[in-house]
Amino acid sequence: MPQTPVESDVPRPTDHALSGFVVAIDGPSGSGKSSVSKQVARALGYAYLDTGAMYRALTWWCLAQGVDLDDPADVSSAAADFPLVIGTDPDDPSVSVGGTDVATAIRETRISTTVSKVATVIPVREVLRQLQRDLISEAGAARGGVVVEGRDITTVVAPDAPVRILLTASEEARLARRSRELHGDADAASVDATRSQVVDRDRTDSTVSQFTVAADGVTTIDTSHLDFEGSVEAVLQVVGATRS
């Protein structure tokens, strides 16, 4: 059942407990967390929230508004007045900003190579963390549960989630996956062209969030040698064990 997109406004303090059954999934680029999270949400009949898309959408908004991405104060101001509408239906994870559909645009290389400049600004992370908890609770209440994925969901955004998973994979596997996604193959040239969007971005983002090693209470699933179906099943098994 499609979900009504939730519109952001000036962030509000969110000290409330999360609503619904929350499955929090973190992981580095190319670990498969987005595709796996969407399929897990479908299998469970839950909502789905891609928090990475929120940072990408804010990056798009900053560029569209002429915000200097090298000025953290300007980026923070843009985040505080960010006209985002994001859908939580796993079959239609829509994203729009100021009435413009940006679901495709935020996946462009110009966004992928600059999003870390936005995502590493601490006040921005604080603003979006509050919004993310609101979205998780609203979507979870509507569907009974939500699968939310990103980089600091298990540790900062939703450390109180009943299921917390770190989805990881070897650098080689992650580069090959992202290369096939972006270029259609994983030959040496394609992998090289993809490296900055995977390894370099992860190195930069790891300065403000921990998504390479599982925190206490977080289950690690290594997908290096798992296909898509096997990765989904591994996550569902963790969810099933928690719910039983």
Short mmCIF file of C-alpha atoms in Angstrom, two decimals:
data_model
loop_
_atom_site.label_atom_id
_atom_site.label_comp_id
_atom_site.label_asym_id
_atom_site.label_seq_id
_atom_site.Cartn_x
_atom_site.Cartn_y
_atom_site.Cartn_z
CA MET A 1 0.00 0.00 0.00
CA PRO A 2 1.60 3.32 -1.05
CA GLN A 3 2.49 5.72 1.71
CA THR A 4 1.62 9.40 1.75
CA PRO A 5 4.92 11.31 1.58
CA VAL A 6 5.85 13.12 4.77
CA GLU A 7 6.81 16.76 4.41
CA SER A 8 9.66 18.15 6.47
CA ASP A 9 9.50 21.48 8.26
CA VAL A 10 11.73 23.21 10.77
CA PRO A 11 12.97 20.25 12.83
CA ARG A 12 11.38 19.60 16.19
CA PRO A 13 12.97 18.00 19.26
CA THR A 14 12.26 14.27 19.23
CA ASP A 15 12.74 12.64 22.59
CA HIS A 16 9.83 10.25 22.06
CA ALA A 17 10.20 6.51 21.64
CA LEU A 18 10.03 5.21 18.08
CA SER A 19 6.71 3.84 16.86
CA GLY A 20 6.33 0.48 15.15
CA PHE A 21 8.91 -2.28 14.73
CA VAL A 22 12.13 -0.68 13.48
CA VAL A 23 14.80 -2.53 11.50
CA ALA A 24 17.90 -0.32 11.39
CA ILE A 25 20.53 -1.15 8.76
CA ASP A 26 23.89 0.57 8.33
CA GLY A 27 26.74 -0.11 5.96
CA PRO A 28 29.34 1.28 3.58
CA SER A 29 28.77 2.07 -0.09
CA GLY A 30 28.19 -0.99 -2.25
CA SER A 31 27.32 -3.30 0.64
CA GLY A 32 23.85 -3.79 -0.84
CA LYS A 33 22.00 -2.05 1.97
CA SER A 34 19.59 -0.05 -0.20
CA SER A 35 18.37 -2.86 -2.45
CA VAL A 36 18.35 -5.36 0.41
CA SER A 37 16.52 -2.96 2.75
CA LYS A 38 13.81 -2.28 0.18
CA GLN A 39 13.23 -5.99 -0.41
CA VAL A 40 13.18 -6.73 3.33
CA ALA A 41 10.57 -3.98 3.75
CA ARG A 42 8.46 -5.51 0.96
CA ALA A 43 8.74 -8.98 2.49
CA LEU A 44 7.65 -7.71 5.91
CA GLY A 45 4.99 -5.33 4.60
CA TYR A 46 6.85 -2.45 6.24
CA ALA A 47 7.67 1.09 5.23
CA TYR A 48 11.17 1.94 3.95
CA LEU A 49 13.32 5.00 4.57
CA ASP A 50 16.57 5.77 2.76
CA THR A 51 18.32 8.35 4.93
CA GLY A 52 21.17 8.63 2.44
CA ALA A 53 18.68 10.01 -0.07
CA MET A 54 17.95 12.81 2.39
CA TYR A 55 21.59 13.93 2.39
CA ARG A 56 21.70 13.64 -1.38
CA ALA A 57 18.52 15.68 -1.70
CA LEU A 58 19.94 18.37 0.58
CA THR A 59 23.09 18.44 -1.56
CA TRP A 60 20.92 18.91 -4.67
CA TRP A 61 19.03 21.72 -2.90
CA CYS A 62 22.24 23.47 -1.87
CA LEU A 63 23.58 23.36 -5.43
CA ALA A 64 20.26 24.58 -6.82
CA GLN A 65 20.24 27.47 -4.35
CA GLY A 66 23.85 28.42 -4.96
CA VAL A 67 24.94 27.50 -1.44
CA ASP A 68 28.69 27.29 -0.94
CA LEU A 69 29.28 23.65 0.01
CA ASP A 70 32.61 24.61 1.56
CA ASP A 71 30.84 26.90 4.06
CA PRO A 72 29.37 24.76 6.87
CA ALA A 73 27.29 27.66 8.20
CA ASP A 74 25.61 28.18 4.83
CA VAL A 75 24.97 24.45 4.46
CA SER A 76 23.50 24.31 7.97
CA SER A 77 21.18 27.23 7.18
CA ALA A 78 19.97 25.44 4.06
CA ALA A 79 19.27 22.29 6.10
CA ALA A 80 17.11 24.25 8.55
CA ASP A 81 14.80 25.38 5.74
CA PHE A 82 14.79 22.31 3.53
CA PRO A 83 11.50 21.69 1.63
CA LEU A 84 11.83 17.92 1.43
CA VAL A 85 9.05 15.44 0.71
CA ILE A 86 10.12 11.79 0.87
CA GLY A 87 7.96 8.71 0.34
CA THR A 88 8.28 5.59 2.48
CA ASP A 89 6.73 3.01 0.14
CA PRO A 90 9.50 0.51 -0.81
CA ASP A 91 7.96 0.20 -4.27
CA ASP A 92 7.96 3.97 -4.78
CA PRO A 93 10.67 5.64 -2.68
CA SER A 94 9.93 9.08 -4.09
CA VAL A 95 12.00 12.17 -3.26
CA SER A 96 11.11 15.76 -4.10
CA VAL A 97 12.47 19.11 -3.01
CA GLY A 98 10.51 22.32 -3.37
CA GLY A 99 8.03 20.53 -5.62
CA THR A 100 10.73 19.13 -7.94
CA ASP A 101 11.10 15.36 -8.33
CA VAL A 102 14.78 14.70 -7.62
CA ALA A 103 14.73 10.90 -7.24
CA THR A 104 16.87 10.47 -10.36
CA ALA A 105 18.90 13.66 -10.09
CA ILE A 106 20.27 12.83 -6.65
CA ARG A 107 21.96 9.73 -8.07
CA GLU A 108 23.99 11.74 -10.57
CA THR A 109 27.77 11.78 -10.28
CA ARG A 110 27.83 15.48 -9.38
CA ILE A 111 25.81 14.64 -6.26
CA SER A 112 27.70 11.46 -5.41
CA THR A 113 31.03 13.27 -5.51
CA THR A 114 29.90 16.23 -3.36
CA VAL A 115 27.39 14.77 -0.88
CA SER A 116 30.10 14.20 1.74
CA LYS A 117 30.60 17.97 1.99
CA VAL A 118 27.03 18.17 3.26
CA ALA A 119 26.91 14.90 5.21
CA THR A 120 30.02 15.68 7.27
CA VAL A 121 28.64 18.96 8.67
CA ILE A 122 27.71 18.07 12.26
CA PRO A 123 24.82 20.60 12.64
CA VAL A 124 23.32 19.20 9.43
CA ARG A 125 23.45 15.68 10.83
CA GLU A 126 21.73 16.89 14.00
CA VAL A 127 18.94 18.53 11.98
CA LEU A 128 18.39 15.48 9.79
CA ARG A 129 18.62 13.08 12.74
CA GLN A 130 15.62 14.76 14.32
CA LEU A 131 13.70 14.66 11.06
CA GLN A 132 14.64 11.02 10.49
CA ARG A 133 13.29 9.95 13.88
CA ASP A 134 10.02 11.73 13.12
CA LEU A 135 9.78 10.03 9.73
CA ILE A 136 10.60 6.62 11.21
CA SER A 137 7.89 6.96 13.84
CA GLU A 138 5.26 8.26 11.40
CA ALA A 139 5.99 5.54 8.85
CA GLY A 140 6.27 2.84 11.52
CA ALA A 141 2.95 3.83 13.04
CA ALA A 142 1.26 3.74 9.63
CA ARG A 143 2.62 0.35 8.55
CA GLY A 144 3.43 -1.36 11.85
CA GLY A 145 7.13 -1.25 11.07
CA VAL A 146 9.83 0.39 9.01
CA VAL A 147 13.19 -0.62 7.55
CA VAL A 148 15.54 2.35 7.69
CA GLU A 149 19.01 2.37 6.23
CA GLY A 150 22.02 4.68 6.25
CA ARG A 151 25.36 5.06 7.98
CA ASP A 152 24.60 5.95 11.61
CA ILE A 153 21.09 4.56 12.06
CA THR A 154 22.12 1.78 14.46
CA THR A 155 24.23 4.07 16.62
CA VAL A 156 22.84 7.63 16.50
CA VAL A 157 19.46 7.89 14.77
CA ALA A 158 17.77 4.75 16.11
CA PRO A 159 19.97 3.06 18.72
CA ASP A 160 16.71 1.96 20.36
CA ALA A 161 15.59 -0.06 17.32
CA PRO A 162 14.84 -3.72 18.22
CA VAL A 163 16.82 -4.92 15.19
CA ARG A 164 20.15 -3.29 14.37
CA ILE A 165 22.29 -4.67 11.55
CA LEU A 166 25.61 -3.68 9.97
CA LEU A 167 25.60 -4.87 6.37
CA THR A 168 29.15 -5.02 5.09
CA ALA A 169 31.27 -6.55 2.33
CA SER A 170 34.86 -6.58 1.16
CA GLU A 171 36.13 -3.55 -0.75
CA GLU A 172 36.51 -5.70 -3.87
CA ALA A 173 32.90 -6.88 -3.70
CA ARG A 174 31.57 -3.39 -3.00
CA LEU A 175 33.47 -1.82 -5.88
CA ALA A 176 32.30 -4.53 -8.28
CA ARG A 177 28.66 -4.11 -7.25
CA ARG A 178 28.65 -0.34 -7.54
CA SER A 179 30.53 -0.53 -10.84
CA ARG A 180 27.92 -2.88 -12.32
CA GLU A 181 25.18 -0.59 -11.02
CA LEU A 182 26.68 2.55 -12.55
CA HIS A 183 28.49 1.26 -15.63
CA GLY A 184 26.93 -2.11 -16.41
CA ASP A 185 30.09 -4.12 -15.82
CA ALA A 186 32.96 -4.56 -13.38
CA ASP A 187 36.03 -4.45 -15.61
CA ALA A 188 39.15 -2.64 -14.41
CA ALA A 189 38.28 0.68 -16.06
CA SER A 190 34.75 0.69 -14.65
CA VAL A 191 35.95 -0.18 -11.16
CA ASP A 192 38.53 2.61 -11.32
CA ALA A 193 35.86 5.11 -12.39
CA THR A 194 33.75 4.05 -9.43
CA ARG A 195 36.42 4.08 -6.74
CA SER A 196 35.99 7.71 -5.68
CA GLN A 197 32.25 7.19 -5.16
CA VAL A 198 32.86 4.21 -2.87
CA VAL A 199 36.22 4.18 -1.13
CA ASP A 200 36.91 7.92 -0.99
CA ARG A 201 33.40 8.79 0.10
CA ASP A 202 33.40 6.12 2.82
CA ARG A 203 36.74 7.40 4.10
CA THR A 204 35.40 10.96 4.33
CA ASP A 205 32.05 9.99 5.87
CA SER A 206 33.73 7.79 8.46
CA THR A 207 35.07 10.94 10.11
CA VAL A 208 31.56 11.70 11.43
CA SER A 209 29.86 8.30 11.63
CA GLN A 210 30.92 4.74 12.39
CA PHE A 211 29.67 2.29 9.77
CA THR A 212 32.62 -0.05 9.28
CA VAL A 213 32.57 -1.87 12.63
CA ALA A 214 29.43 -2.96 14.46
CA ALA A 215 28.67 -1.27 17.76
CA ASP A 216 27.65 -3.32 20.79
CA GLY A 217 24.35 -5.09 20.16
CA VAL A 218 24.55 -4.67 16.38
CA THR A 219 24.57 -7.82 14.22
CA THR A 220 27.11 -7.92 11.39
CA ILE A 221 26.13 -9.55 8.09
CA ASP A 222 28.95 -9.89 5.55
CA THR A 223 27.48 -10.02 2.04
CA SER A 224 30.80 -10.45 0.20
CA HIS A 225 29.91 -13.97 -0.89
CA LEU A 226 26.13 -13.71 -0.77
CA ASP A 227 23.91 -13.03 -3.74
CA PHE A 228 20.96 -10.65 -3.44
CA GLU A 229 18.47 -13.29 -2.32
CA GLY A 230 20.93 -14.67 0.21
CA SER A 231 21.54 -11.21 1.65
CA VAL A 232 17.81 -10.57 2.02
CA GLU A 233 17.30 -13.93 3.69
CA ALA A 234 20.15 -13.28 6.11
CA VAL A 235 18.50 -10.04 7.25
CA LEU A 236 15.07 -11.68 7.50
CA GLN A 237 16.53 -14.39 9.70
CA VAL A 238 17.84 -11.79 12.15
CA VAL A 239 14.46 -10.06 12.15
CA GLY A 240 12.65 -13.36 12.65
CA ALA A 241 14.89 -14.35 15.56
CA THR A 242 14.20 -11.03 17.27
CA ARG A 243 10.45 -11.17 16.75
CA SER A 244 10.03 -14.80 17.84
#
